[in-house]
């Protein structure tokens, strides 16, 4: 299978080179989307000498959902068969890519996602507010999406098959910005996709999250209700 990785990039000047270097060799194409980052992210991307790397750039910031939609569209254009989303801040261990890709390649699921709550030791490093918010959003997402068996929906370490990626409404995904993980689950349930939780420890090194509580309170309730 031809494997692709999409990396939304925003304020990743210090981390993106290491993230790209850590992507396993079995990945055919790495698509990095600079979401109008105000720092030196673009220069850092252009300095990476890798024939696998494709760099796309937004003129205006569209949020992680918009960057992901742009990367997904490019992955479809390049006819990649399994596409993995990896953050550009280095929180996601690259060895976890295989755990997401294999279930799809083997036909056991259509969408694989990480679940940080299956690793109790590493979970202690998650900030308390983020942990509480993830648990609350998990139960609301279960109700809105219909996927009662999944946990940790805010985990953005995910992989999807080409067939189901091609069926997603990418423009709706783009408009959801930081709601994209939840929106994907809602759309996938409508499509009848098989979703699998994969144990996936996250690495926390004091990075500031771009997800603000005010954003969640402001527009997440409307999107959940609309999705339901």
Short mmCIF file of C-alpha atoms in Angstrom, two decimals, residues 111-115 117-118 134-135 137-143 145-154 181-182 185-186 188 193-198:
data_model
loop_
_atom_site.label_atom_id
_atom_site.label_comp_id
_atom_site.label_asym_id
_atom_site.label_seq_id
_atom_site.Cartn_x
_atom_site.Cartn_y
_atom_site.Cartn_z
CA UNK A 111 -10.20 4.54 10.30
CA UNK A 112 -7.70 4.02 13.11
CA UNK A 113 -7.18 6.52 15.89
CA UNK A 114 -4.93 6.80 18.91
CA UNK A 115 -6.25 6.42 22.43
CA UNK A 117 -6.18 6.69 27.94
CA UNK A 118 -4.95 3.11 27.45
CA UNK A 134 -10.79 15.12 26.89
CA UNK A 135 -12.97 12.94 29.11
CA UNK A 137 -15.58 15.68 25.09
CA UNK A 138 -15.34 11.91 24.78
CA UNK A 139 -18.83 11.34 26.17
CA UNK A 140 -20.39 14.19 24.21
CA UNK A 141 -18.76 12.89 21.01
CA UNK A 142 -20.06 9.37 21.69
CA UNK A 143 -23.57 10.80 21.83
CA UNK A 145 -21.35 10.59 16.50
CA UNK A 146 -22.91 7.27 17.49
CA UNK A 147 -19.51 5.63 18.00
CA UNK A 148 -20.10 4.44 21.54
CA UNK A 149 -17.03 2.17 21.54
CA UNK A 150 -14.42 4.90 20.91
CA UNK A 151 -12.60 6.96 23.50
CA UNK A 152 -10.31 9.99 23.39
CA UNK A 153 -11.86 11.60 20.26
CA UNK A 154 -9.60 14.67 20.57
CA UNK A 181 -11.57 15.14 14.99
CA UNK A 182 -15.19 15.13 16.10
CA UNK A 185 -16.18 10.71 13.46
CA UNK A 186 -19.64 12.11 12.73
CA UNK A 188 -17.54 8.43 9.18
CA UNK A 193 -16.97 3.22 8.51
CA UNK A 194 -15.33 0.81 10.93
CA UNK A 195 -13.36 2.75 13.56
CA UNK A 196 -10.65 1.21 15.75
CA UNK A 197 -9.03 2.64 18.89
CA UNK A 198 -5.28 1.95 19.07
#
